[in-house]
Amino acid sequence: MSDFQLEILQKLNDLGEIKSSITTFPNKTSQDVLSALNSLQAHSKVEFKNIDTMHYDLSKEGTEIVNNGSHEILLVKLISDLGKLQIKDVASKMGSNGKVGQARAFKNGWIKKNDSNELELSDKVKALNLNDLTDDTKDLLIKISKNEGVESIDNKTLADLKKRKLINQKKITDFHITKGSDFSLTITKAETDITSDMVQNGSYKDMTFKDYNFNSQGVQPQSGALHPLNKVREEFRQIFFSMGFTEMPSNQYVETGFWNFDALYVPQQHPARDLQDTFYLKDPLVADLPEDKTYMNNIKAVHENGKYDSIGYRYNWHEKESQKLVLRTHTTAISVAMLHELAKDPKPTRLFSIDRVFRNEAVDATHLAEFHQVEGVLADYNITLGDLIQFMEEFFAKMGVTGLRFKPTYNPYTEPSMEIYSWHEGLAKWVEIGNSGMFRPEMLESMGLPRDLRVLGWGLSLERPTMIKYKVQNIRELLGHKVSLDFIESNPAARLDEDLYD
Amino acid sequence: MPTISVNKQQLFDLLGKNYSNDEFDELCFEFGVELDEDTTEEALKNGEEPELKIEIGANRYDLLCIEGIAQSLNEYLGRAETPKYKLLKPTTKLIIDKETEQIRPYATAAVLRNIKFTEKSYASFISLQDKLHSNLCRNRSLVAMGTHDLDSVKGPFHYRALPPKDIKFIPLNQTKEFNGEELIAFYKTPEQKNNIGRFTHIIEDSPVFPVIMDDNDTVCSLPPLINSEHSKISIDTRNVFIDITATDKTKAEIVLDTLCAMFSRYCDEPFTIEPVEIVSEHNGQSRMAPKVEERVMDVSIPYINSALGLEQTPEEIAACLKKLSLHATVSKNDQALLSVSIPMTRSDILHPCDIMEDAAIGYGYNNLPKGKQLSNANFVASALPINKISDIFRLASSQASWLEVMALTLCSHDENFKFLKTEDDNSKAVKLANPKTLEYQVVRTTLLPGLLKTVKENRKHTLPIKVFESGDVVFKNDTLERKAYNERHWGAIYVGKNSGFEIIQGLLGKIMQTFRTQWVADFGAASTGRGFWIEQDDSVKTYFPGRGARVMFRSKEGEKAQQIGHLGVLHPEVMNNFDVPFAASYVELNSEVFL
């Protein structure tokens, strides 16, 4: 505790209260007083109130007027001495103050101007003794300098004096001090923090500590962060792993027309193969044909004339079309290659991938030229459409989505095909959350897979559930360079089991 | 998937019931089409008749008009039988010239005799042709159709291929005669460019144009562009001659079948079609068209039951199939087979699996018993190895306080090369042939453009900006079937008031330590074991001269060191090229070396 703080407490103890800190402590600045009071108040030793008053003192010019009289009086005296004065000589005789004096002397009716542009005393003044003229400006300033009856001076007059730079305005802060709830003549200093020294020497035991402000946020730790889309991706991966699915080598963006379309029983004239929808490459331009020529010939046959009980699409299938290179439009291009591998040693299998796919689409709030597809493939003997339904319910239940409905739909490479719908509370309607089906026999039997090994496939985009989860309206603010780093830094853990679609 | 608009009241009249929105939505859902929109609210405001917009499967061309939707839904609801289409006696021929092989080799035709259009059915007839042209016919490139007032022309008809100058006629909705050349020029004018002009490319470069003429050499149509004014149909036309020309015979037949099946219902004797004798001697394609008899496909009953997890009797399956216009009876030869009759409208049925799906729809997807075959027991899951490596990079980088970003893999050529002060020697980057914007010209060969673009978009963020990405770049490789491969990279950037080289260098050290790899002093000479070091390298021009280095890695004792990446202070020109007004350092590694 400073000496001054102690002095305040003692005075308060003696006087009961301090009505004016200025009177009691005339030598202290209000800054000093305030700082001492704040500190005492923090310990509940005192309470205080500010009393602000306005105070005026005279400028240098104001002081001169008090000593010598106002400019107008000085001018009148000068004219009286000289008899008359050329207007143009006022400035040379009296400096810049002459103009002010002249204006005010005219206003007071003390002087007049004759025909030769000379100033003379007015008749009124001529009749008087100059010492009997009342110098209002000087009188006002005297009042102010003595701080007597300042309250009676109207604001307009004060403002005028301020404008003429004759007086300066000052705010004076006084304090009214009373005893606080914990008033005493001593203060124990409160510590702000526990230090290692205190821990080691035990001094904390004798100390008091400042109260914490718990209505606060603390200091943000410096931290890195993972991308929200990848966080949701990881949730999906964990769901797949928990259900026995192995991750496919989906790291192959460039595909051939064969693997991306033909192998999936998408005919060569299908709209999906249009330049409008698919990115084709100009460099490199032509792919090799698949190594497995038996497979390729089966694909050709099943497209052209039908095979495996299918009547086929009945058109001329061209190798050239299948050698075109594309950016894959779906990760199913990878799945089909994996199933082709499986045909060498057919057995029940579970595979998944979550990776990027490309569509030559016009970009808008919900469409980007690239996005991520979540895809699952499940092969097993004699499984049923009911198994697919059951499995979809288990899969989506892992992200808290239940009560699914299934709608017949058309996909070129699955039959039957089912769109998966879930009830969306917010939109109050059924929304599509994925697509699924049994791969067509034309596709599987061409590979040499046995007829009774049926393969279920399903897919959904990674971006859509993420946008719902994180309330992102524009896909460009999620994937790509337009993402906000603040968003990445601050977004929460991606727990898909927390009401994803509500 | 195509979407079609139908008059709401008209459809409900045809279905014999005014459905509530929910009821109709439900019906569509179970049948497998989607009610996209009901315009009632909007229409009431504008004083128009409300429409329903229905999305249909891309392989159901018979659902592209209200006649087909109503027919199929009525059969699904058990309110109607599948029409039995009947052929009348042919009265005319279409003779195909061999020369047409040069341009559009296939043609077919049919007549709708004694048809009576109403305003609505006439509009639907025109609209179905438009829908078929844009969907199945791939904007007329594969198939084009023309319809004519048979009473204005005289059979037999001829399908020819003639030099454009020799084809003269007044095209539909014009008043003056054009020859083929003039017509192409006319359709390429700015006013026509977005109309018929969209199709001129299909034939304009050919020395001969396809043309359908009547026996007096009157032009009926110049496929795939326009019919003649002379033979145009109107709402009062009673006998319609349909011509189809195509490069794909199967699709030509589907188009003809669809038009005939849908609109023969308006003939005086409903569902009768007058066939046309197609004379096509040169390619052995002479025949009568269309064929209306139902196809038969045999399907195994156990297959259907097994695929659906049901144990239905043949009769029960047949009842389900009937809802989808398929008529099944037990095969005379084999009790385990169903012989399924498929009407001409169902070209989508290619394989018994298509019939199995219809059996499931008829049963109701949502009524199927849940499966109980599957168990998780026998499957051991594993992650893709490169993804595990990638995750190590990602976790270590984020623990070191870097932020993960996911940039696009497609970028402009400049962003991947010129802006980075590097040259394209055409040996690495995969280039796109048909991007819609200049933003997507190449697949990135480095992660740097995406990171710099992200920094640019986040210039207002507090400095320093520290971001990383773990993602794939793509390189060409001529020895591969697919001619290109992905490589997983990791790149991290530090952007601030200073370049922060030692900070990026420190991050590299942290990452390498995570991969069990210590720094080796004296540029690898201080030890002979596993380790990494960096060596000055001015070959990457992206870095400021003298401030770039390659990252060297020796995987184990005695192994030769290999370069696995590079790091350095980014050249100020690079920063300016990407509009980032700060200094920066960067490191990029090939993640695959840690596999």
XYZ file of N, CA and C in Angstrom, chain A residues 89-280:
576
model
N -4.483 53.385 -39.905
C -3.372 53.434 -38.942
C -3.656 52.642 -37.660
N -4.903 52.161 -37.519
C -5.258 51.435 -36.284
C -4.314 50.253 -36.069
N -4.107 49.483 -37.170
C -3.284 48.279 -37.042
C -1.851 48.646 -36.697
N -1.315 49.691 -37.344
C 0.080 50.033 -37.078
C 0.271 50.529 -35.640
N -0.750 51.152 -35.085
C -0.628 51.660 -33.708
C -0.884 50.568 -32.672
N -1.846 49.701 -32.963
C -2.275 48.754 -31.920
C -2.056 47.271 -32.266
N -1.491 47.027 -33.411
C -1.303 45.618 -33.786
C -2.638 44.962 -34.118
N -2.640 43.624 -34.093
C -3.838 42.875 -34.511
C -5.013 43.119 -33.569
N -4.715 43.534 -32.295
C -5.805 43.787 -31.338
C -6.638 44.999 -31.724
N -6.049 45.903 -32.537
C -6.742 47.133 -32.927
C -8.056 46.863 -33.613
N -8.064 45.899 -34.488
C -9.293 45.566 -35.240
C -10.407 45.154 -34.303
N -10.054 44.301 -33.297
C -11.063 43.837 -32.331
C -11.582 45.032 -31.527
N -10.654 45.829 -31.065
C -11.012 47.006 -30.269
C -11.920 47.941 -31.056
N -11.576 48.146 -32.349
C -12.373 49.035 -33.195
C -13.801 48.531 -33.325
N -13.934 47.199 -33.573
C -15.274 46.623 -33.753
C -16.098 46.779 -32.483
N -15.488 46.481 -31.356
C -16.243 46.537 -30.094
C -16.546 47.975 -29.679
N -15.602 48.892 -29.954
C -15.835 50.306 -29.619
C -16.986 50.844 -30.447
N -17.038 50.458 -31.737
C -18.198 50.848 -32.567
C -19.460 50.300 -31.969
N -19.414 49.019 -31.588
C -20.608 48.332 -31.073
C -21.117 49.036 -29.813
N -20.151 49.462 -28.963
C -20.535 50.142 -27.720
C -20.947 51.596 -27.958
N -20.795 52.080 -29.228
C -21.149 53.470 -29.538
C -20.157 54.472 -28.964
N -18.893 53.992 -28.819
C -17.892 54.891 -28.240
C -17.190 55.736 -29.310
N -17.118 55.241 -30.526
C -16.414 56.000 -31.569
C -17.285 56.122 -32.794
N -16.876 57.023 -33.679
C -17.555 57.159 -34.974
C -16.532 57.423 -36.055
N -16.991 57.351 -37.305
C -16.086 57.536 -38.438
C -16.497 58.816 -39.152
N -15.509 59.669 -39.423
C -15.879 60.866 -40.180
C -15.682 60.664 -41.662
N -15.927 61.757 -42.476
C -15.935 61.602 -43.938
C -14.556 61.297 -44.495
N -13.506 61.624 -43.749
C -12.159 61.368 -44.268
C -11.605 60.043 -43.756
N -12.559 59.107 -43.447
C -12.126 57.793 -42.967
C -11.273 57.871 -41.709
N -11.648 58.766 -40.868
C -10.915 58.878 -39.604
C -11.850 58.518 -38.466
N -11.251 57.972 -37.385
C -12.044 57.638 -36.207
C -11.994 58.805 -35.238
N -13.168 59.082 -34.689
C -13.235 60.109 -33.644
C -14.045 59.538 -32.499
N -13.925 60.176 -31.308
C -14.777 59.758 -30.186
C -16.202 60.141 -30.492
N -17.125 59.322 -30.023
C -18.531 59.682 -30.223
C -18.885 60.833 -29.296
N -19.996 61.429 -29.611
C -20.402 62.609 -28.813
C -20.645 62.212 -27.370
N -21.217 60.944 -27.236
C -21.537 60.421 -25.899
C -20.273 60.364 -25.058
N -19.196 59.850 -25.656
C -17.960 59.670 -24.902
C -17.275 61.019 -24.645
N -17.377 61.893 -25.676
C -16.747 63.199 -25.513
C -17.255 63.899 -24.257
N -18.526 63.624 -23.954
C -19.146 64.278 -22.812
C -18.711 63.678 -21.489
N -18.052 62.557 -21.591
C -17.697 61.849 -20.344
C -16.214 61.950 -20.052
N -15.919 61.633 -18.772
C -14.542 61.358 -18.402
C -14.236 59.935 -18.830
N -13.140 59.734 -19.528
C -12.830 58.406 -20.037
C -12.781 57.360 -18.932
N -12.363 57.758 -17.762
C -12.280 56.801 -16.654
C -13.635 56.316 -16.198
N -14.700 57.048 -16.607
C -16.037 56.601 -16.199
C -16.630 55.563 -17.152
N -15.951 55.304 -18.282
C -16.476 54.262 -19.196
C -16.374 52.881 -18.533
N -17.433 52.087 -18.658
C -17.402 50.748 -18.070
C -16.748 49.773 -19.055
N -15.699 49.081 -18.576
C -15.011 48.104 -19.457
C -15.559 46.703 -19.155
N -16.641 46.337 -19.868
C -17.342 45.069 -19.579
C -16.415 43.858 -19.743
N -15.625 43.857 -20.814
C -14.764 42.707 -21.080
C -13.817 42.477 -19.918
N -13.193 43.597 -19.477
C -12.244 43.492 -18.369
C -12.954 43.015 -17.099
N -14.149 43.535 -16.853
C -14.876 43.168 -15.633
C -15.207 41.670 -15.622
N -15.651 41.192 -16.804
C -15.962 39.764 -16.905
C -14.741 38.916 -16.595
N -13.641 39.308 -17.209
C -12.430 38.523 -17.039
C -11.960 38.543 -15.595
N -12.145 39.663 -14.934
C -11.753 39.743 -13.516
C -12.583 38.766 -12.692
N -13.895 38.795 -12.974
C -14.787 37.857 -12.292
C -14.294 36.422 -12.455
N -13.989 36.080 -13.723
C -13.569 34.696 -14.018
C -12.255 34.375 -13.332
N -11.335 35.324 -13.365
C -10.015 35.046 -12.783
C -10.122 34.846 -11.282
N -11.092 35.546 -10.672
C -11.255 35.365 -9.214
C -12.196 34.210 -8.879
N -12.767 33.615 -9.967
C -13.710 32.508 -9.783
C -14.870 32.918 -8.882
N -15.386 34.156 -9.133
C -16.529 34.631 -8.348
C -17.706 34.847 -9.280
N -18.797 34.255 -8.942
C -20.041 34.471 -9.702
C -19.957 34.005 -11.144
N -19.072 33.020 -11.412
C -18.953 32.522 -12.792
C -20.268 31.893 -13.243
N -20.987 31.305 -12.254
C -22.249 30.626 -12.587
C -23.225 31.611 -13.242
N -23.117 32.919 -12.883
C -24.098 33.874 -13.383
C -23.797 34.317 -14.821
N -22.618 33.961 -15.317
C -22.302 34.347 -16.692
C -22.951 33.356 -17.652
N -23.659 33.904 -18.647
C -24.367 32.948 -19.514
C -23.391 32.243 -20.463
N -23.825 31.074 -20.924
C -22.958 30.202 -21.732
C -22.491 30.882 -23.006
N -23.393 31.717 -23.579
C -23.057 32.362 -24.847
C -21.856 33.288 -24.670
N -21.883 34.013 -23.564
C -20.793 34.936 -23.278
C -19.491 34.160 -23.051
N -19.609 33.061 -22.290
C -18.422 32.230 -22.041
C -17.864 31.673 -23.346
N -18.801 31.219 -24.198
C -18.379 30.649 -25.481
C -17.661 31.709 -26.315
N -18.201 32.937 -26.265
C -17.594 34.040 -27.015
C -16.170 34.321 -26.524
N -16.002 34.330 -25.199
C -14.678 34.575 -24.623
C -13.708 33.463 -25.007
N -14.260 32.234 -25.000
C -13.422 31.088 -25.381
C -12.976 31.242 -26.831
N -13.956 31.649 -27.679
C -13.685 31.801 -29.100
C -12.615 32.870 -29.317
N -12.689 33.953 -28.487
C -11.697 35.034 -28.622
C -10.377 34.674 -27.958
N -10.313 33.431 -27.436
C -9.100 32.916 -26.801
C -8.651 33.777 -25.623
N -9.625 34.340 -24.891
C -9.287 35.116 -23.708
C -9.300 34.231 -22.478
N -10.087 33.118 -22.528
C -10.137 32.199 -21.394
C -9.924 30.767 -21.891
N -9.459 29.881 -20.999
C -9.337 28.462 -21.282
C -10.281 27.701 -20.384
N -10.896 26.636 -20.946
C -11.816 25.828 -20.153
C -11.077 24.597 -19.650
N -11.326 24.212 -18.405
C -10.683 23.031 -17.841
C -11.715 22.265 -17.040
N -11.677 20.895 -17.180
C -12.596 20.102 -16.356
C -11.823 19.721 -15.094
N -12.458 19.908 -13.976
C -11.803 19.525 -12.723
C -12.582 18.367 -12.120
N -11.880 17.298 -11.847
C -12.554 16.148 -11.273
C -12.243 16.086 -9.784
N -13.299 16.092 -9.059
C -13.183 15.995 -7.598
C -13.793 14.654 -7.203
N -13.430 14.169 -6.051
C -13.991 12.892 -5.623
C -14.628 13.020 -4.250
N -15.768 12.373 -4.149
C -16.437 12.270 -2.848
C -16.198 10.848 -2.355
N -15.504 10.715 -1.217
C -15.037 9.391 -0.790
C -15.715 8.996 0.512
N -16.210 7.740 0.535
C -16.782 7.207 1.777
C -16.126 5.871 2.086
N -16.402 5.372 3.288
C -15.786 4.113 3.692
C -16.388 2.936 2.924
N -15.567 2.000 2.575
C -16.047 0.809 1.885
C -16.475 -0.264 2.875
N -16.993 -1.363 2.336
C -17.552 -2.413 3.193
C -16.471 -3.093 4.031
N -15.244 -3.058 3.540
C -14.170 -3.724 4.275
C -13.151 -2.698 4.757
N -13.677 -1.525 5.238
C -12.788 -0.419 5.585
C -11.871 -0.786 6.745
N -10.602 -0.493 6.571
C -9.641 -0.601 7.672
C -8.442 0.235 7.286
N -7.512 0.323 8.190
C -6.370 1.190 7.899
C -5.210 0.433 7.263
N -5.411 -0.859 7.042
C -4.339 -1.622 6.409
C -4.882 -2.373 5.193
N -3.952 -2.714 4.279
C -4.318 -3.530 3.111
C -3.339 -4.670 3.010
N -3.917 -5.888 2.811
C -3.046 -7.007 2.492
C -3.008 -7.068 0.980
N -1.819 -7.162 0.425
C -1.736 -7.176 -1.033
C -2.217 -8.543 -1.534
N -3.223 -8.547 -2.512
C -3.696 -9.809 -3.080
C -2.806 -10.196 -4.243
N -2.472 -11.473 -4.300
C -1.639 -11.966 -5.402
C -2.521 -12.288 -6.596
N -1.947 -12.154 -7.792
C -2.745 -12.467 -8.983
C -2.617 -13.933 -9.364
N -1.469 -14.535 -9.132
C -1.282 -15.877 -9.658
C -0.418 -16.705 -8.719
N -0.574 -18.001 -8.789
C 0.320 -18.901 -8.060
C 1.558 -19.108 -8.911
N 2.708 -18.840 -8.300
C 3.954 -18.972 -9.045
C 4.711 -20.206 -8.567
N 5.699 -20.565 -9.367
C 6.489 -21.732 -8.985
C 7.213 -21.493 -7.649
N 7.634 -20.224 -7.420
C 8.277 -19.895 -6.145
C 7.364 -20.227 -4.971
N 6.100 -19.809 -5.094
C 5.144 -20.049 -4.002
C 4.986 -21.532 -3.748
N 4.933 -22.308 -4.888
C 4.782 -23.751 -4.748
C 5.976 -24.314 -3.970
N 7.160 -23.788 -4.311
C 8.364 -24.337 -3.688
C 8.550 -23.873 -2.249
N 8.262 -22.573 -1.959
C 8.529 -22.102 -0.594
C 7.283 -22.056 0.286
N 6.149 -22.452 -0.280
C 4.948 -22.535 0.546
C 4.352 -21.192 0.917
N 4.858 -20.100 0.357
C 4.400 -18.763 0.754
C 2.938 -18.515 0.416
N 2.393 -19.338 -0.539
C 0.991 -19.132 -0.921
C 0.054 -19.265 0.256
N 0.507 -20.020 1.300
C -0.386 -20.284 2.438
C -0.769 -19.011 3.167
N 0.144 -18.004 3.171
C -0.119 -16.769 3.907
C -0.640 -15.668 2.995
N -0.919 -16.006 1.796
C -1.280 -14.960 0.839
C -2.762 -14.979 0.548
N -3.252 -13.790 0.173
C -4.610 -13.768 -0.371
C -4.483 -13.556 -1.869
N -5.455 -14.094 -2.593
C -5.399 -14.040 -4.059
C -6.567 -13.264 -4.613
N -6.275 -12.568 -5.645
C -7.313 -11.774 -6.316
C -8.408 -12.687 -6.837
N -9.635 -12.180 -6.841
C -10.729 -12.946 -7.443
C -10.506 -13.061 -8.949
N -10.879 -14.201 -9.484
C -10.820 -14.367 -10.941
C -12.116 -13.879 -11.557
N -11.996 -13.340 -12.784
C -13.193 -13.047 -13.563
C -13.491 -14.274 -14.416
N -14.468 -15.059 -13.965
C -14.774 -16.287 -14.711
C -15.666 -16.036 -15.916
N -16.180 -14.829 -16.016
C -17.023 -14.496 -17.159
C -16.120 -14.056 -18.312
N -15.313 -14.987 -18.768
C -14.297 -14.632 -19.747
C -13.924 -15.884 -20.526
N -13.126 -15.725 -21.609
C -12.882 -16.848 -22.521
C -11.504 -17.455 -22.449
N -10.567 -16.809 -21.799
C -9.226 -17.373 -21.774
C -8.465 -17.073 -23.048
N -7.260 -17.535 -23.105
C -6.389 -17.279 -24.248
C -6.489 -18.462 -25.208
N -6.752 -18.166 -26.479
C -6.840 -19.227 -27.474
C -5.473 -19.885 -27.658
N -5.420 -21.204 -27.624
C -4.125 -21.846 -27.860
C -3.742 -21.718 -29.335
N -2.461 -21.636 -29.603
C -2.029 -21.665 -30.992
C -2.141 -23.102 -31.459
N -2.874 -23.322 -32.545
C -3.070 -24.715 -32.935
C -3.256 -24.851 -34.431
N -2.943 -26.028 -34.920
C -3.269 -26.360 -36.292
C -4.639 -26.999 -36.329
N -5.089 -27.395 -37.503
C -6.393 -28.044 -37.587
C -6.464 -28.877 -38.849
N -7.283 -29.913 -38.793
C -7.546 -30.721 -39.973
C -8.749 -30.145 -40.712
N -8.826 -30.418 -41.991
C -9.918 -29.873 -42.808
C -11.232 -30.584 -42.463
N -12.332 -29.832 -42.331
C -13.607 -30.452 -41.943
C -14.042 -31.579 -42.883
N -13.792 -31.420 -44.170
C -14.192 -32.458 -45.113
C -13.427 -33.751 -44.834
N -12.156 -33.605 -44.507
C -11.370 -34.791 -44.179
C -11.772 -35.368 -42.830
N -12.276 -34.517 -41.939
C -12.748 -35.034 -40.648
C -13.991 -35.899 -40.848
N -14.886 -35.449 -41.723
C -16.077 -36.253 -42.008
C -15.670 -37.521 -42.749
N -14.700 -37.375 -43.659
C -14.187 -38.536 -44.392
C -13.684 -39.594 -43.409
N -12.988 -39.142 -42.378
C -12.450 -40.078 -41.396
C -13.580 -40.785 -40.644
N -14.669 -40.068 -40.371
C -15.821 -40.705 -39.729
C -16.359 -41.846 -40.599
N -16.489 -41.548 -41.897
C -16.970 -42.583 -42.817
C -16.002 -43.761 -42.869
N -14.706 -43.452 -42.924
C -13.725 -44.545 -42.974
C -13.889 -45.452 -41.757
N -14.057 -44.835 -40.585
C -14.172 -45.640 -39.363
C -15.430 -46.513 -39.397
N -16.511 -45.968 -39.990
C -17.727 -46.776 -40.116
C -17.445 -47.978 -41.010
N -16.791 -47.713 -42.141
C -16.472 -48.824 -43.053
C -15.568 -49.859 -42.370
N -14.527 -49.371 -41.690
C -13.619 -50.313 -41.025
C -14.375 -51.158 -40.014
N -15.295 -50.503 -39.273
C -16.011 -51.235 -38.228
C -16.912 -52.310 -38.832
N -17.223 -52.187 -40.133
C -18.077 -53.176 -40.764
C -17.282 -54.117 -41.666
N -15.962 -54.088 -41.511
C -15.127 -55.063 -42.214
C -14.779 -54.704 -43.653
N -14.810 -53.437 -43.999
C -14.506 -53.027 -45.368
C -13.048 -52.598 -45.513
N -12.413 -53.066 -46.578
C -11.032 -52.700 -46.870
C -11.004 -51.557 -47.894
N -10.051 -50.645 -47.675
C -9.983 -49.455 -48.515
C -9.370 -49.793 -49.877
N -10.020 -49.315 -50.928
C -9.551 -49.617 -52.289
C -8.471 -48.629 -52.710
N -7.578 -49.050 -53.607
C -6.562 -48.117 -54.129
C -7.195 -47.156 -55.127
N -7.829 -46.133 -54.609
C -8.589 -45.227 -55.474
C -7.722 -44.085 -55.991
N -6.401 -44.168 -55.743
C -5.526 -43.068 -56.183
C -5.157 -43.207 -57.657
N -6.168 -43.048 -58.498
C -5.976 -43.082 -59.953
C -7.081 -42.233 -60.572
N -6.740 -40.977 -60.866
C -7.765 -40.057 -61.387
C -8.020 -40.259 -62.879
N -6.947 -40.592 -63.599
C -7.102 -40.753 -65.046
C -7.583 -42.177 -65.326
N -8.667 -42.276 -66.074
C -9.223 -43.580 -66.404
C -9.430 -43.681 -67.900
N -9.633 -44.890 -68.352
C -9.954 -45.082 -69.764
C -11.461 -45.162 -69.900
N -11.920 -44.892 -71.113
C -13.347 -45.054 -71.383
C -13.792 -46.453 -71.023
N -12.885 -47.401 -71.210
C -13.229 -48.788 -70.920
C -13.595 -48.979 -69.450
N -12.685 -48.575 -68.555
C -12.933 -48.842 -67.127
C -13.974 -47.906 -66.536
N -14.019 -46.690 -67.055
C -14.961 -45.734 -66.477
C -16.396 -45.978 -66.961
N -16.532 -46.515 -68.198
C -17.880 -46.650 -68.774
C -18.193 -48.062 -69.291
N -17.383 -48.520 -70.255
C -17.733 -49.786 -70.923
C -17.871 -50.930 -69.933
N -16.895 -51.026 -69.016
C -16.896 -52.129 -68.067
C -18.121 -52.058 -67.147
N -18.678 -50.848 -66.994
C -19.861 -50.661 -66.150
C -21.153 -50.779 -66.954
N -21.032 -51.295 -68.157
C -22.188 -51.496 -69.018
C -22.895 -50.179 -69.343
N -22.095 -49.118 -69.452
C -22.629 -47.838 -69.922
C -22.371 -47.803 -71.430
N -23.420 -47.773 -72.236
C -23.218 -47.843 -73.691
C -22.434 -46.630 -74.206
N -21.810 -46.802 -75.366
C -20.911 -45.758 -75.844
C -21.636 -44.490 -76.285
N -22.960 -44.590 -76.486
C -23.703 -43.373 -76.849
C -24.421 -42.766 -75.643
N -24.100 -43.239 -74.467
C -24.822 -42.770 -73.277
C -24.493 -41.303 -72.994
N -25.501 -40.518 -72.560
C -25.260 -39.092 -72.299
C -24.138 -38.833 -71.284
N -23.916 -39.769 -70.355
C -22.863 -39.540 -69.361
C -21.503 -39.425 -70.039
N -21.383 -39.983 -71.257
C -20.093 -39.950 -71.941
C -19.931 -38.696 -72.787
N -20.928 -37.826 -72.727
C -20.905 -36.583 -73.473
C -19.773 -35.669 -73.034
N -19.298 -34.860 -73.992
C -18.288 -33.842 -73.663
C -18.834 -32.858 -72.630
N -20.158 -32.741 -72.590
C -20.783 -31.803 -71.661
C -20.640 -32.255 -70.209
N -20.437 -33.556 -70.027
C -20.469 -34.085 -68.666
C -19.137 -34.626 -68.177
N -18.310 -35.049 -69.112
C -17.083 -35.752 -68.748
C -15.868 -34.988 -69.256
N -14.831 -34.907 -68.422
C -13.573 -34.312 -68.860
C -12.787 -35.346 -69.654
N -12.526 -35.059 -70.897
C -11.641 -35.897 -71.702
C -10.252 -35.271 -71.712
